[in-house]
mmCIF file of C-alpha atoms in Angstrom:
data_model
loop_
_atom_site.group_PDB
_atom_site.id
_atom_site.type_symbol
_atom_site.label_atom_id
_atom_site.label_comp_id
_atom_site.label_asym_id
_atom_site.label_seq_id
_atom_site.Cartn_x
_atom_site.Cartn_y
_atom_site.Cartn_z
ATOM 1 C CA UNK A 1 6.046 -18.550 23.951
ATOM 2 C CA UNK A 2 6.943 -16.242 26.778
ATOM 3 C CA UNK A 3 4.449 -13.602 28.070
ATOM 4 C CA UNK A 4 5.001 -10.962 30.858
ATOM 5 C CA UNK A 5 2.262 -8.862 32.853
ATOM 6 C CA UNK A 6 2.277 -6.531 35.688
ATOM 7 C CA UNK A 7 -0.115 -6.764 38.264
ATOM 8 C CA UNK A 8 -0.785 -3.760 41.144
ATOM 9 C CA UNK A 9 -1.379 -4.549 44.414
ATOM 10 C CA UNK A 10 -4.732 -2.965 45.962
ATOM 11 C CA UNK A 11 -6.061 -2.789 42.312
ATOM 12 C CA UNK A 12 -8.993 -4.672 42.498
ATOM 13 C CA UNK A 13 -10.578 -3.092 39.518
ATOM 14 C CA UNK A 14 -8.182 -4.615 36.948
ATOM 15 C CA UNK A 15 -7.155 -7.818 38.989
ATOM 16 C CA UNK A 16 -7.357 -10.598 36.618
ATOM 17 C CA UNK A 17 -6.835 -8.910 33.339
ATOM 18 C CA UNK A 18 -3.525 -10.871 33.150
ATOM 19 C CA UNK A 19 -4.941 -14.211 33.648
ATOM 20 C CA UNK A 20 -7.501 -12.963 30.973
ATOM 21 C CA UNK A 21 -4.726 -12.418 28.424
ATOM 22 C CA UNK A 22 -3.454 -16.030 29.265
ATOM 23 C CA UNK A 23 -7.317 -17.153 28.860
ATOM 24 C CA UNK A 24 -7.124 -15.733 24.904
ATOM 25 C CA UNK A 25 -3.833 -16.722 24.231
ATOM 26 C CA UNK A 26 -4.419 -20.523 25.361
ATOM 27 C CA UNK A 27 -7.778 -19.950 23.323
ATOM 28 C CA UNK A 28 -5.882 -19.392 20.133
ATOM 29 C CA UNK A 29 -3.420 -22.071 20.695
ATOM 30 C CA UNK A 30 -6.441 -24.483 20.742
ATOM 31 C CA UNK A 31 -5.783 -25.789 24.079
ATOM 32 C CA UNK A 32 -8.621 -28.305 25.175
ATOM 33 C CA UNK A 33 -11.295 -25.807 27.674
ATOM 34 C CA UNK A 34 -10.687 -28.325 30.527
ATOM 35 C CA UNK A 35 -6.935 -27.310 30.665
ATOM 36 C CA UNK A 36 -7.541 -23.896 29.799
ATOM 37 C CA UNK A 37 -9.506 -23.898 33.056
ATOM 38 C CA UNK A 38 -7.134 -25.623 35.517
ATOM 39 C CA UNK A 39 -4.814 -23.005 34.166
ATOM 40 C CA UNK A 40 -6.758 -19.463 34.329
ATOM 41 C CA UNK A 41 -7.946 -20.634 37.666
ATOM 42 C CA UNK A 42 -4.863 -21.424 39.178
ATOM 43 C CA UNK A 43 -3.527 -18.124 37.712
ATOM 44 C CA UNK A 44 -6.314 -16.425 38.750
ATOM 45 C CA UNK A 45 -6.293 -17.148 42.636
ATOM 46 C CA UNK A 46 -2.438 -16.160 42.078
ATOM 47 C CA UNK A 47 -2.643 -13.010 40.621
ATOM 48 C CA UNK A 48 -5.394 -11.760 43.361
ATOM 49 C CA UNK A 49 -3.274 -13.180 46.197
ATOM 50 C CA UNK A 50 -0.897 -10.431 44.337
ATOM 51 C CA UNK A 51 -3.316 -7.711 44.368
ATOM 52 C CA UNK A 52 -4.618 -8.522 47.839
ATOM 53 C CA UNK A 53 -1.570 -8.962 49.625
ATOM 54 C CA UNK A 54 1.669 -7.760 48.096
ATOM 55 C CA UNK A 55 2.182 -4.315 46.687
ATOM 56 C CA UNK A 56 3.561 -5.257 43.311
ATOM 57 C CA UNK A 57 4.008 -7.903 40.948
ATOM 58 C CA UNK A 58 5.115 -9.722 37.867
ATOM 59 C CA UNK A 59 3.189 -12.953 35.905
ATOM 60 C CA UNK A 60 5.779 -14.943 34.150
ATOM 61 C CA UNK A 61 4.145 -17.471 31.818
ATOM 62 C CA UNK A 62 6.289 -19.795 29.398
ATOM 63 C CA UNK A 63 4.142 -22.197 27.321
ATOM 64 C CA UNK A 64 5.498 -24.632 25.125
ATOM 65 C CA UNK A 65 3.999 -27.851 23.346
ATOM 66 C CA UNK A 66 3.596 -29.873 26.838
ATOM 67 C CA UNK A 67 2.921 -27.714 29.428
ATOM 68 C CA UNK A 68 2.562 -24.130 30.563
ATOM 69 C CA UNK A 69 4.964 -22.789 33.147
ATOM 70 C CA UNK A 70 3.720 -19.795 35.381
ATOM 71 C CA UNK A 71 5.763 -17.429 37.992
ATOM 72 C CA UNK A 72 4.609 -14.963 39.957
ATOM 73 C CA UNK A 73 6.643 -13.076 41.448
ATOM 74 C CA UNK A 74 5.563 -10.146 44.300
ATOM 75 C CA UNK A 75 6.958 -7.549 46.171
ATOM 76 C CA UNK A 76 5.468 -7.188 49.400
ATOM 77 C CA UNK A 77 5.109 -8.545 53.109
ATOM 78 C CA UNK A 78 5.469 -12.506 52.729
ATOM 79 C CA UNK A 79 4.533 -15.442 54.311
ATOM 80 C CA UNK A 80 5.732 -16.171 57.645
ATOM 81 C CA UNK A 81 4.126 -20.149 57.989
ATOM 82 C CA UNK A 82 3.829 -21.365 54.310
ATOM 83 C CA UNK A 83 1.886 -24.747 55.970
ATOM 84 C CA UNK A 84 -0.348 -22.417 57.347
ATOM 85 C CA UNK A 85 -1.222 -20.733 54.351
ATOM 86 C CA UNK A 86 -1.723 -23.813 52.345
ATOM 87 C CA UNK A 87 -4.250 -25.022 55.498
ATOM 88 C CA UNK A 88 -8.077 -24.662 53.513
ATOM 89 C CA UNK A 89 -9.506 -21.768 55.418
ATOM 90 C CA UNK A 90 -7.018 -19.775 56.915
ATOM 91 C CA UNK A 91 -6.287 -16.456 55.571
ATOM 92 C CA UNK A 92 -4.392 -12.902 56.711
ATOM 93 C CA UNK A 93 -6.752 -10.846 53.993
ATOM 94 C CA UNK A 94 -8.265 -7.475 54.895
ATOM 95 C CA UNK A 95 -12.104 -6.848 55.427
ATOM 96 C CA UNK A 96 -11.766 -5.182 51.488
ATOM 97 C CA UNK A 97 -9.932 -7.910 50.160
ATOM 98 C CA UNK A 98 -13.374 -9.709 51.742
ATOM 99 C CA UNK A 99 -15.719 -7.682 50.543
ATOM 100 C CA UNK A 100 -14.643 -8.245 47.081
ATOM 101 C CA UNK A 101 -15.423 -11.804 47.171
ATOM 102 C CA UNK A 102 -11.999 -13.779 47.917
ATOM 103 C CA UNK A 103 -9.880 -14.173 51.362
ATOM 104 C CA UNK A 104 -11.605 -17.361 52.253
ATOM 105 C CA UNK A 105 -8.512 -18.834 52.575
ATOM 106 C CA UNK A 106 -9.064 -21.060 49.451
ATOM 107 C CA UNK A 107 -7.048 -19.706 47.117
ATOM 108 C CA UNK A 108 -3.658 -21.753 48.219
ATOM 109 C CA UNK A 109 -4.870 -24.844 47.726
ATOM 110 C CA UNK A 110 -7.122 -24.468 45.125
ATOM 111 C CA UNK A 111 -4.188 -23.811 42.890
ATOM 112 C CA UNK A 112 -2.488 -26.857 44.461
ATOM 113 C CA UNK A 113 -5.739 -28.904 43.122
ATOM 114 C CA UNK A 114 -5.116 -27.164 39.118
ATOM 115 C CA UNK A 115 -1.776 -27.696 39.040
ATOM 116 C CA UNK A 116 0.741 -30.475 38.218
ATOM 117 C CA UNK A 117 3.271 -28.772 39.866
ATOM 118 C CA UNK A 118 3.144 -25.941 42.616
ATOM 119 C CA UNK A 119 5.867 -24.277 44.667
ATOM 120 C CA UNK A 120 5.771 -21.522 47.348
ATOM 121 C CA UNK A 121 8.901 -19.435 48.555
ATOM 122 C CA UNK A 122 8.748 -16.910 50.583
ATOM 123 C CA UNK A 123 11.123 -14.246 52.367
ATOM 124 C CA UNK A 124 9.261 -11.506 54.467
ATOM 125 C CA UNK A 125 9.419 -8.364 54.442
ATOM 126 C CA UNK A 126 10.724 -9.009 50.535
ATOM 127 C CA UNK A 127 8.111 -10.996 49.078
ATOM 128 C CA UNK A 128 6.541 -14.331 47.832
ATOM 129 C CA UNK A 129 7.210 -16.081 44.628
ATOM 130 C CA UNK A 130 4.640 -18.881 43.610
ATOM 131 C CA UNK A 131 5.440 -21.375 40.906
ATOM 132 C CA UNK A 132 3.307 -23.304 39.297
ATOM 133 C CA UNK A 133 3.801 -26.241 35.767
ATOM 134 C CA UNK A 134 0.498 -27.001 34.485
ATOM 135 C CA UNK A 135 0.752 -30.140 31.483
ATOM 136 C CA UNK A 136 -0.846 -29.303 28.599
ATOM 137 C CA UNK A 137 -1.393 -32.888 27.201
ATOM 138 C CA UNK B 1 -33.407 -25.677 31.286
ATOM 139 C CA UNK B 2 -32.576 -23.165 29.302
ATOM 140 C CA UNK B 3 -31.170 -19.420 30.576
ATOM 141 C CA UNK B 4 -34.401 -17.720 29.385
ATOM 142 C CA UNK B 5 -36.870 -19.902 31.622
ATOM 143 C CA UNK B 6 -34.360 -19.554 34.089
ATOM 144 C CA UNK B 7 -34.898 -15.571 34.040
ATOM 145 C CA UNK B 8 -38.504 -15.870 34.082
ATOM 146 C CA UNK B 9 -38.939 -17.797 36.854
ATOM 147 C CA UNK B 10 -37.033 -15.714 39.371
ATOM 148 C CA UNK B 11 -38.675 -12.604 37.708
ATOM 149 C CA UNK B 12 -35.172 -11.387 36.216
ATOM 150 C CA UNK B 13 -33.919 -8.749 33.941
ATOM 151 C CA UNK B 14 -31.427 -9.698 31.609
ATOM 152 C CA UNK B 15 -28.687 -6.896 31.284
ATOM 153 C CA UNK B 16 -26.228 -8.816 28.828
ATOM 154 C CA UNK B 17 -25.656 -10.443 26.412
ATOM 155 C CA UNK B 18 -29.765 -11.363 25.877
ATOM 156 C CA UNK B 19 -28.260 -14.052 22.381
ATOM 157 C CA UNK B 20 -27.076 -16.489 24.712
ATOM 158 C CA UNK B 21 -30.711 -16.776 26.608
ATOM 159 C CA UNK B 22 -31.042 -19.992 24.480
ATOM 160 C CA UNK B 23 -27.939 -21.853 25.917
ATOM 161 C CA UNK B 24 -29.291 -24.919 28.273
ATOM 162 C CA UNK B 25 -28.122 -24.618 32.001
ATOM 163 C CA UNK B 26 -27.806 -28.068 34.263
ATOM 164 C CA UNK B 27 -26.022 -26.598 37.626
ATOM 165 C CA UNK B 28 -26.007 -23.979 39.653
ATOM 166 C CA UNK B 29 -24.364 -22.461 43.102
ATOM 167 C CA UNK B 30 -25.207 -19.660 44.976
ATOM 168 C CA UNK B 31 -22.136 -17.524 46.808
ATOM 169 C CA UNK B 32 -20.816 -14.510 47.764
ATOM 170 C CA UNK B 33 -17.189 -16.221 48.144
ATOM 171 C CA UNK B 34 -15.684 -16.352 44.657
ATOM 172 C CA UNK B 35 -13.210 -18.662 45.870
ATOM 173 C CA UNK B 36 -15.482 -20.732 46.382
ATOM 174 C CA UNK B 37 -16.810 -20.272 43.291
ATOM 175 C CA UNK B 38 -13.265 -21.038 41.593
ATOM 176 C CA UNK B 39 -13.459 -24.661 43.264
ATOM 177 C CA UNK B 40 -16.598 -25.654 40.807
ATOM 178 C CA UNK B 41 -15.667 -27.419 38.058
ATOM 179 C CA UNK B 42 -18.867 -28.226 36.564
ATOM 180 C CA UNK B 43 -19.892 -27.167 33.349
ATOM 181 C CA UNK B 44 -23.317 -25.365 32.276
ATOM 182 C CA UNK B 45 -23.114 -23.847 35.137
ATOM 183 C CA UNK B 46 -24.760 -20.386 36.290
ATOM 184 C CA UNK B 47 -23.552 -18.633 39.846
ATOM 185 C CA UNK B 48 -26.381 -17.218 41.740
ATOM 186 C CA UNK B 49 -24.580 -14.308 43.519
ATOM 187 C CA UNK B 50 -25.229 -10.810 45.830
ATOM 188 C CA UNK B 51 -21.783 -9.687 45.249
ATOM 189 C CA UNK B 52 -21.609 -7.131 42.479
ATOM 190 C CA UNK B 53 -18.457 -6.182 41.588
ATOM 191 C CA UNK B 54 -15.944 -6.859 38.558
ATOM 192 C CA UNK B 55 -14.240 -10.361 40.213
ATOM 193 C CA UNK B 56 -17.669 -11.807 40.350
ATOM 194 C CA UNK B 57 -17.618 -11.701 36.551
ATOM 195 C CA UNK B 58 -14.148 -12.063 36.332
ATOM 196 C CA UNK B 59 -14.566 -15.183 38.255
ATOM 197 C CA UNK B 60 -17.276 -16.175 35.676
ATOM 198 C CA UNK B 61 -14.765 -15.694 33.111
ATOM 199 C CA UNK B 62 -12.363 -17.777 34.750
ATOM 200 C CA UNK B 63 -14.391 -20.545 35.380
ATOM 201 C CA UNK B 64 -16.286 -20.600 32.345
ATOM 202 C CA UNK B 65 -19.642 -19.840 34.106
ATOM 203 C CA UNK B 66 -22.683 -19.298 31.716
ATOM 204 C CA UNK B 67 -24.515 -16.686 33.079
ATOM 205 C CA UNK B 68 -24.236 -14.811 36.828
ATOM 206 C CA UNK B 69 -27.743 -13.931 38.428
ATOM 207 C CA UNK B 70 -27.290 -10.924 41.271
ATOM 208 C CA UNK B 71 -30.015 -11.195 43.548
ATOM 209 C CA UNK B 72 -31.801 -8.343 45.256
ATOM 210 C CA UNK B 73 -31.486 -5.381 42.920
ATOM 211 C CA UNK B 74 -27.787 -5.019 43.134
ATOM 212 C CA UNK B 75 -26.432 -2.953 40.941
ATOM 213 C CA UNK B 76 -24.544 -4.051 37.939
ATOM 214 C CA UNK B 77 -22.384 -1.510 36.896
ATOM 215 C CA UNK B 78 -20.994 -0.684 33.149
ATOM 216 C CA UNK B 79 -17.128 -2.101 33.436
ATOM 217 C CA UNK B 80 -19.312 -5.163 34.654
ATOM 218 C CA UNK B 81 -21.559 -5.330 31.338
ATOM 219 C CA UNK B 82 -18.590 -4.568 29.449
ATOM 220 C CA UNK B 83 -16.403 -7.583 30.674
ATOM 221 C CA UNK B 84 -19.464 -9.657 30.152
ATOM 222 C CA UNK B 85 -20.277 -8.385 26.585
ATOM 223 C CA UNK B 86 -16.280 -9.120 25.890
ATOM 224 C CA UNK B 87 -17.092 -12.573 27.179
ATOM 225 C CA UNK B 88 -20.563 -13.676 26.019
ATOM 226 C CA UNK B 89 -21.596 -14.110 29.553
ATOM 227 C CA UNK B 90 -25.502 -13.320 30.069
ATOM 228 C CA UNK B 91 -26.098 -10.981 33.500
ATOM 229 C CA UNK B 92 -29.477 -11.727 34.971
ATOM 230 C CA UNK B 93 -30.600 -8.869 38.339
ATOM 231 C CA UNK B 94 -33.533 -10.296 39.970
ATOM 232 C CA UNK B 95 -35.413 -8.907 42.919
ATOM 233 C CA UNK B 96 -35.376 -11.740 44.731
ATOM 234 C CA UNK B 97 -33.207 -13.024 47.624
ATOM 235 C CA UNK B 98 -30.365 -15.558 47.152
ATOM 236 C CA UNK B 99 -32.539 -18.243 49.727
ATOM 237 C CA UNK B 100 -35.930 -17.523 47.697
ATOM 238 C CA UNK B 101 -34.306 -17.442 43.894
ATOM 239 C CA UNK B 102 -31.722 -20.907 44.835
ATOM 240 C CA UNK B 103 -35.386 -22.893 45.927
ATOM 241 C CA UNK B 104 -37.100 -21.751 42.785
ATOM 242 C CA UNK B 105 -34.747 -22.967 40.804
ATOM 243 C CA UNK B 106 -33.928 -25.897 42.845
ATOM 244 C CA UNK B 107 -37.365 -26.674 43.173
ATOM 245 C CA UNK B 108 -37.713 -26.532 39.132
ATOM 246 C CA UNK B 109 -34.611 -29.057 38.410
ATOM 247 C CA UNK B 110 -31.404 -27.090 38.435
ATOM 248 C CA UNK B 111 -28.909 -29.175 40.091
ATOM 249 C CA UNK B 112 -26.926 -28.177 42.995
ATOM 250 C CA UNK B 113 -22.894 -28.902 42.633
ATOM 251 C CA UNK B 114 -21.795 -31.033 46.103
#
């Protein structure tokens, strides 16, 4: 199964609706909760880094019987030291990216820690695609 | 203990979802850093919070968090109640701060995580 979102960068009102979708859908496909979680959470950090650093994006999920295979792809201003970013508590977010709870510099490898698999390109000035395999058995 | 002795004892109002006041509660963690929050992976959990806003019960969502308690009459607003009536999460305000409402409940057997 193949599933597509959009995700707006700046839109803090609706970030996470996508990884909401993926929450349901993994629901239905009676996924065990303990997955489910590794997966929405790793999804979730993703699609706010999208919202509170790029200016547009795209969710790519492809889940099949064994695991769950996620994308995202962003437009916006990359990362210039990838090792850096993955470095627990160092972050480049704004004070309103703060104030809504996240830029704590967590998110990186807190979606290293949910996920089987985890990759991190980067070009700047283009944008940052983050891809991550989580098994689902 | 159970969600609804939790509310009483911190002198709380519940603003959703009062059906799931009966579900039992072992852990808790108080922060205003949701990423933090999203490193928990306890269950029967409830986050003890001052940030009001949508992530903080998105976050819940995400993490499969019980019930959220915002501390010192924050104001929960109605996109907030409606992605916690979507999501059977119970929404406790209470009046008092994060330091006094984490030792009452400490101090009465909720767990802390680390």
């Amino acid at each position: 199964m193949k599933l597509e979102y959009k995700v707006q960068g700046g839109d803090f009102v609706r970030a996470g609706q996508a990884s909401s979708q993926v929450k349901k859908v993994l629901k239905r496909l009676n996924v065990p909760p303990a997955i489910i979680k590794r997966v929405v959470v790793a999804l979730y950090e993703g699609e706010v880094n999208i919202v509170a650093h790029a200016f547009q994006g795209k969710i790519y999920v492809d889940i099949d019987a064994d695991k769950i295979k996620v994308v995202l792809d962003d437009i916006g201003p990359g990362i210039p030291d990838i090792d850096l970013a993955m470095k627990p508590g160092f972050s480049t977010a704004s004070n309103i990216v703060r104030e809504m709870g996240f830029g704590a510099g967590m998110g990186l490898p807190n979606i290293k820690e949910n996920t089987d698999k985890m990759k991190i390109s980067s070009v700047i000035d283009v944008g940052t695609r983050l891809e991550f395999e989580v098994n689902l058995k | 203990m159970k969600l609804k002795e939790l509310a009483d004892l911190i002198e709380g109002s519940v603003v959703c979802c009062p059906d799931g006041l009966e579900q039992d509660v072992e852990y808790a963690f108080a922060s205003d850093l949701m990423s933090d929050v999203l490193t928990v992976s306890k269950d029967r959990l409830v986050l003890i919070t001052g940030l009001a806003n949508m992530q903080a019960v998105r976050t819940a969502e995400m993490a499969d968090i019980l019930a959220v308690v915002f501390v010192r009459g924050k104001t929960i607003s109605q996109d907030m109640i409606r992605l916690a009536e979507e999501n059977g999460i119970v929404l406790i305000e209470s009046p008092y701060t994060m330091f006094r409402a984490s030792g009452v409940l400490y101090g009465k057997g909720l767990k802390p995580v680390y």
